[in-house]
PDB file of C-alpha atoms in Angstrom:
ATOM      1  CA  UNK A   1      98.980 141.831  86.188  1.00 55.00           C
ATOM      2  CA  UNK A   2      99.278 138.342  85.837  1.00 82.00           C
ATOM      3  CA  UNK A   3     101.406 138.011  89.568  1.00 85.00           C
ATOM      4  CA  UNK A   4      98.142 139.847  91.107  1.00 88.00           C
ATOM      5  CA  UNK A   5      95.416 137.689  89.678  1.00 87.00           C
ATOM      6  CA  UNK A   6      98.167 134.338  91.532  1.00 87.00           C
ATOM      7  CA  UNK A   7      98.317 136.598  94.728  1.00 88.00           C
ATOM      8  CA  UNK A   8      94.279 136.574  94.374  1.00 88.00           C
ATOM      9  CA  UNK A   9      94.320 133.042  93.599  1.00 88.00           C
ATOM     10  CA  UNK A  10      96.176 132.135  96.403  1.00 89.00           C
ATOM     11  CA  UNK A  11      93.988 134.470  99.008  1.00 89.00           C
ATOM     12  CA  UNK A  12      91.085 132.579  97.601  1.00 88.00           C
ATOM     13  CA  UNK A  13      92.610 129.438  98.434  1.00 89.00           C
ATOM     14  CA  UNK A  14      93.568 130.670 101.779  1.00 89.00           C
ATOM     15  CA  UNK A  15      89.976 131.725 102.733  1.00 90.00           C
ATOM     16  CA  UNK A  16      88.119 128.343 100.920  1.00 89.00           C
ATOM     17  CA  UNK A  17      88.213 127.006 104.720  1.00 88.00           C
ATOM     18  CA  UNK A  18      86.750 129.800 106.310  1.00 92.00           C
ATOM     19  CA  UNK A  19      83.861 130.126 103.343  1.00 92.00           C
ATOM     20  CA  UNK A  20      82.731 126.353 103.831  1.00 92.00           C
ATOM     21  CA  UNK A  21      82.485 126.703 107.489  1.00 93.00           C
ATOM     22  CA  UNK A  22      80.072 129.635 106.569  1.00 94.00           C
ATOM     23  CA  UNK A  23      78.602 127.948 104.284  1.00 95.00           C
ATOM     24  CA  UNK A  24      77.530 125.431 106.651  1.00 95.00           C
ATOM     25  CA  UNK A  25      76.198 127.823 109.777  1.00 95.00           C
ATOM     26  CA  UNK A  26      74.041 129.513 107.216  1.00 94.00           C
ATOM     27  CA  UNK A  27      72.636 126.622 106.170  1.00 94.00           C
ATOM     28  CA  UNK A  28      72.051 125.928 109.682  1.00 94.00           C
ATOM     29  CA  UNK A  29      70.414 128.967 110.285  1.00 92.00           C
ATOM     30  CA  UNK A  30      68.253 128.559 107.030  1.00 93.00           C
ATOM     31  CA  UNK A  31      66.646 125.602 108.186  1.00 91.00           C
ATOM     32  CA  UNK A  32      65.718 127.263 111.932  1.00 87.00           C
ATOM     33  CA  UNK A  33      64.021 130.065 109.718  1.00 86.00           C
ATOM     34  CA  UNK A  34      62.330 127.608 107.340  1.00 85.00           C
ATOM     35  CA  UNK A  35      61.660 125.849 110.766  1.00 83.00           C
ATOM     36  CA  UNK A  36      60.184 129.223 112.345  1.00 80.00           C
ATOM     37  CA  UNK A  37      58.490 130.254 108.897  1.00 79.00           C
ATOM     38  CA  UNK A  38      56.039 126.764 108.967  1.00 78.00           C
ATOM     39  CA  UNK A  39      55.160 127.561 112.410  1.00 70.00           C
ATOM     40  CA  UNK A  40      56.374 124.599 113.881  1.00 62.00           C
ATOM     41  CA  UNK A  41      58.396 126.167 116.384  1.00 58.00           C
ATOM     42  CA  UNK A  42      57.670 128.088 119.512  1.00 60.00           C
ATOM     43  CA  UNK A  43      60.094 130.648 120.586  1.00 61.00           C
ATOM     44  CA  UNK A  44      60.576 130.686 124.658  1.00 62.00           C
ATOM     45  CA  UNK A  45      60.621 133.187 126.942  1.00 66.00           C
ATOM     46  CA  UNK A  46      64.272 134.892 127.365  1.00 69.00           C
ATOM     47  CA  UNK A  47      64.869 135.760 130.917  1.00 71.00           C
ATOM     48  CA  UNK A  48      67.451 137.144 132.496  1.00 76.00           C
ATOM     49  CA  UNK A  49      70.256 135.875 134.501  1.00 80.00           C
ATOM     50  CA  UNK A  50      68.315 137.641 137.724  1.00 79.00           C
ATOM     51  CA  UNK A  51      65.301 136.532 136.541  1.00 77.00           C
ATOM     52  CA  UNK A  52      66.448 132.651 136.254  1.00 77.00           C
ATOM     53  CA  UNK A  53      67.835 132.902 140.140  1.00 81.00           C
ATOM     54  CA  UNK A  54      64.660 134.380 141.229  1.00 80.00           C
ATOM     55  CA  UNK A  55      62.763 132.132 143.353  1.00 78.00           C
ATOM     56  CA  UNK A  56      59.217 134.063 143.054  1.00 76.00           C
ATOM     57  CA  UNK A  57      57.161 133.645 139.511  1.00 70.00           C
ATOM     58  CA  UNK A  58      57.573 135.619 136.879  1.00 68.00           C
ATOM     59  CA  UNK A  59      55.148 137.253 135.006  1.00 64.00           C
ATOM     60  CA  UNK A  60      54.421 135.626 131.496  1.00 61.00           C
ATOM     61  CA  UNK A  61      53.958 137.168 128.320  1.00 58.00           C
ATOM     62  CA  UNK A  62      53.766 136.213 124.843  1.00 54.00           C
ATOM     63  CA  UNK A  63      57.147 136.492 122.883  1.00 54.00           C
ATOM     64  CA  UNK A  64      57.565 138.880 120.094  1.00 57.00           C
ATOM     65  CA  UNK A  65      56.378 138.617 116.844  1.00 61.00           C
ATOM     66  CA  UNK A  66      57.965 138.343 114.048  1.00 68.00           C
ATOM     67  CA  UNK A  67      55.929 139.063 110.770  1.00 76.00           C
ATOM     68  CA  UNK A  68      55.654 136.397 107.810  1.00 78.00           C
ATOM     69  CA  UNK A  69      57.194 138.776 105.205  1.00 82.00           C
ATOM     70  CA  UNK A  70      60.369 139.874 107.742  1.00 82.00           C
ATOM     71  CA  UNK A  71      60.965 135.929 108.249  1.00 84.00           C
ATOM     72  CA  UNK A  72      60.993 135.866 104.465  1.00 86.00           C
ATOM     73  CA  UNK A  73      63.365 138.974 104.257  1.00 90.00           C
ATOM     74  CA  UNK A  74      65.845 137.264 106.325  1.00 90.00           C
ATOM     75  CA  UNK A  75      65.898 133.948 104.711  1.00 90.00           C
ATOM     76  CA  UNK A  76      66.326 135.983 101.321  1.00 93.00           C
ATOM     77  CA  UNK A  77      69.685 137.481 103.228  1.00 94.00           C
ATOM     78  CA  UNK A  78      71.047 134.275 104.153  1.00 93.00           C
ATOM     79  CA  UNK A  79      70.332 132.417 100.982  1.00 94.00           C
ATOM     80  CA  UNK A  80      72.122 135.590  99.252  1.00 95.00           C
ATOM     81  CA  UNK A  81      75.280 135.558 101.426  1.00 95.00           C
ATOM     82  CA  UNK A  82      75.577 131.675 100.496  1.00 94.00           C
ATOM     83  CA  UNK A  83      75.258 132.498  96.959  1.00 95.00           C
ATOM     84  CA  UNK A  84      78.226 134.886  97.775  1.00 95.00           C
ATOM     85  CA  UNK A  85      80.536 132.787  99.590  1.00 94.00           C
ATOM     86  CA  UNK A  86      79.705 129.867  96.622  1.00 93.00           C
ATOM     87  CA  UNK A  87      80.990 132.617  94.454  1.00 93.00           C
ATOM     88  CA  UNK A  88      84.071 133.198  96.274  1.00 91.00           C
ATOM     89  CA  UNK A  89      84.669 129.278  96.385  1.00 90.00           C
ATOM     90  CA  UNK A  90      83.989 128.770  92.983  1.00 90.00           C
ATOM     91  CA  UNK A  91      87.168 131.662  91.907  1.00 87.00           C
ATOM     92  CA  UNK A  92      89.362 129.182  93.166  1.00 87.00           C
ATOM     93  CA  UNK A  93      88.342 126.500  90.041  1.00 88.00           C
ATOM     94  CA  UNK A  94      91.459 127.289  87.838  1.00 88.00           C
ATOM     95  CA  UNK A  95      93.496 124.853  90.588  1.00 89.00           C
ATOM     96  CA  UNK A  96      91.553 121.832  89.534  1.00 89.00           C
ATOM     97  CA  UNK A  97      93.679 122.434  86.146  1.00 90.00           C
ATOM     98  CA  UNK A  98      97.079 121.330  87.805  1.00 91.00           C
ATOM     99  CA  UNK A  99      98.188 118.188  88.223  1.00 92.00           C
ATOM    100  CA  UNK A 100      97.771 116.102  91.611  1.00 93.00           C
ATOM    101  CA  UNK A 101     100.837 116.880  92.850  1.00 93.00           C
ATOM    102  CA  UNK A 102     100.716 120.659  92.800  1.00 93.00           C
ATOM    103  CA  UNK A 103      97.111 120.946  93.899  1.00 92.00           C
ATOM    104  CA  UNK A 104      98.374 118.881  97.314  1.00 93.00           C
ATOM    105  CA  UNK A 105     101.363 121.305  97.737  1.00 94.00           C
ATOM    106  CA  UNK A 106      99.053 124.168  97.676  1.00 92.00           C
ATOM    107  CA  UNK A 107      96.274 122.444  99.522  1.00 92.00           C
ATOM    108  CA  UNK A 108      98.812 121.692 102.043  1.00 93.00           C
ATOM    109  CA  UNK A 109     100.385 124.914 102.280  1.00 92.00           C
ATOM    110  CA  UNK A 110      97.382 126.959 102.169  1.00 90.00           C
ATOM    111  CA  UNK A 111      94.183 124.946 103.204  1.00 88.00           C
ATOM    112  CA  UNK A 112      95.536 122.036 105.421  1.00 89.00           C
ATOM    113  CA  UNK A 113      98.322 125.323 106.971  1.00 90.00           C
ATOM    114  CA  UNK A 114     100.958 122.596 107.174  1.00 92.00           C
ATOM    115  CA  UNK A 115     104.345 124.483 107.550  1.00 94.00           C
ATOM    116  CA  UNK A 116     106.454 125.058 105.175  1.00 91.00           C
ATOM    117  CA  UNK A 117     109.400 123.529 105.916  1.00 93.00           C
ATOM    118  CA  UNK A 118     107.462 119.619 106.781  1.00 94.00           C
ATOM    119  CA  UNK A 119     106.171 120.981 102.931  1.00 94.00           C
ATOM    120  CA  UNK A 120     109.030 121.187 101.271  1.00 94.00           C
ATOM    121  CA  UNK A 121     110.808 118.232 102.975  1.00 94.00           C
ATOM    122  CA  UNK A 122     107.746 116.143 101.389  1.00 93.00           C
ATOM    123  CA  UNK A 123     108.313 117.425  98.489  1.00 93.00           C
ATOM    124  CA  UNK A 124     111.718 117.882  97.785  1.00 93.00           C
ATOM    125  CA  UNK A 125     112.018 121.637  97.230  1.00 93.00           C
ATOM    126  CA  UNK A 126     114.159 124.602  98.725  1.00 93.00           C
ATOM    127  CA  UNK A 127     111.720 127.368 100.389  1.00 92.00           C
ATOM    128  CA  UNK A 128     112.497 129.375  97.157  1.00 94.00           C
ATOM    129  CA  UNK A 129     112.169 127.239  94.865  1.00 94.00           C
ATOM    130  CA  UNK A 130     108.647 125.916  96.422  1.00 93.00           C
ATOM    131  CA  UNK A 131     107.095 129.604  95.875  1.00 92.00           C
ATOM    132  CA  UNK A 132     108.982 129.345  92.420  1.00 93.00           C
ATOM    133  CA  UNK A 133     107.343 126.690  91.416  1.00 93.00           C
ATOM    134  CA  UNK A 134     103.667 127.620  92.724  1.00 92.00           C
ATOM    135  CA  UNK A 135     104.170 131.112  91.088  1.00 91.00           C
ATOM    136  CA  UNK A 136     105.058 129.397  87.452  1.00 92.00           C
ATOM    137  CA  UNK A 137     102.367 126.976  87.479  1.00 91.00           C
ATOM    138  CA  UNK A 138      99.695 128.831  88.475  1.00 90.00           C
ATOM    139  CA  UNK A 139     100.430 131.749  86.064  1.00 88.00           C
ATOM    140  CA  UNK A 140     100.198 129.161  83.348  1.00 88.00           C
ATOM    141  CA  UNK A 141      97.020 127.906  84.377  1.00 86.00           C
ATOM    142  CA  UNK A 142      95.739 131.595  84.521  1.00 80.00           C
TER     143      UNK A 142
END
């Protein structure tokens, strides 16, 4: 029990990187829907490749619409999927408990991806008794 809720702990760790990123292009895209939502934008025409090379005019046409309450449906998705990856980032708070030194070994190791073997020159450690280590302190802390 206590070795699966480490292996979690780690996995968490492992995807914190990928969950910020997220974190950050839905933010992104939140503020072009806020953007779109006030009306201050003005969505172009999307032509195609053909279209773009064609030297005669095109016929224009009002874009499509996009009704108020569907904007507000989507901005109610992303703002729940960053609630979700918050979540996730927030499992991995148990690590602030250990000292300095084994929060940069496993920052190194799992969020930095330095390998293993600069890691345990830095820090003195066989291969072994690096995972050792990680294992017994973090089942403490959990």
């Amino acid at each position: 029990m206590n070795k699966e809720r480490v292996n979690q702990l780690i996995n968490d760790l492992k995807s914190a990187d990928y969950c910020c990123h997220r974190i950050i292009e839905l933010n992104m895209e939140l503020e072009v829907l806020n953007h779109k939502k006030l009306g201050l934008s003005h969505e172009s025409i999307e032509l195609t490749k053909e279209q773009q090379r064609s030297s005669k005019p095109m016929p224009t046409f009002h874009g499509g619409y996009t009704s108020p309450v569907a904007k507000l449906y989507d901005i109610e998705q992303k703002e729940s999927e960053i609630l979700y990856y918050r979540r996730r980032l927030n499992e991995c708070k148990p690590i602030e408990l250990l000292s300095f030194r084994d929060q940069n070994i496993l920052f190194d190791l799992y969020v930095f991806k330095i390998p293993r073997n600069i890691v345990i020159e830095k820090y003195g450690y066989t291969v072994k008794g690096l995972y050792k280590h990680i294992y017994s302190v973090m089942s403490k802390v959990l």
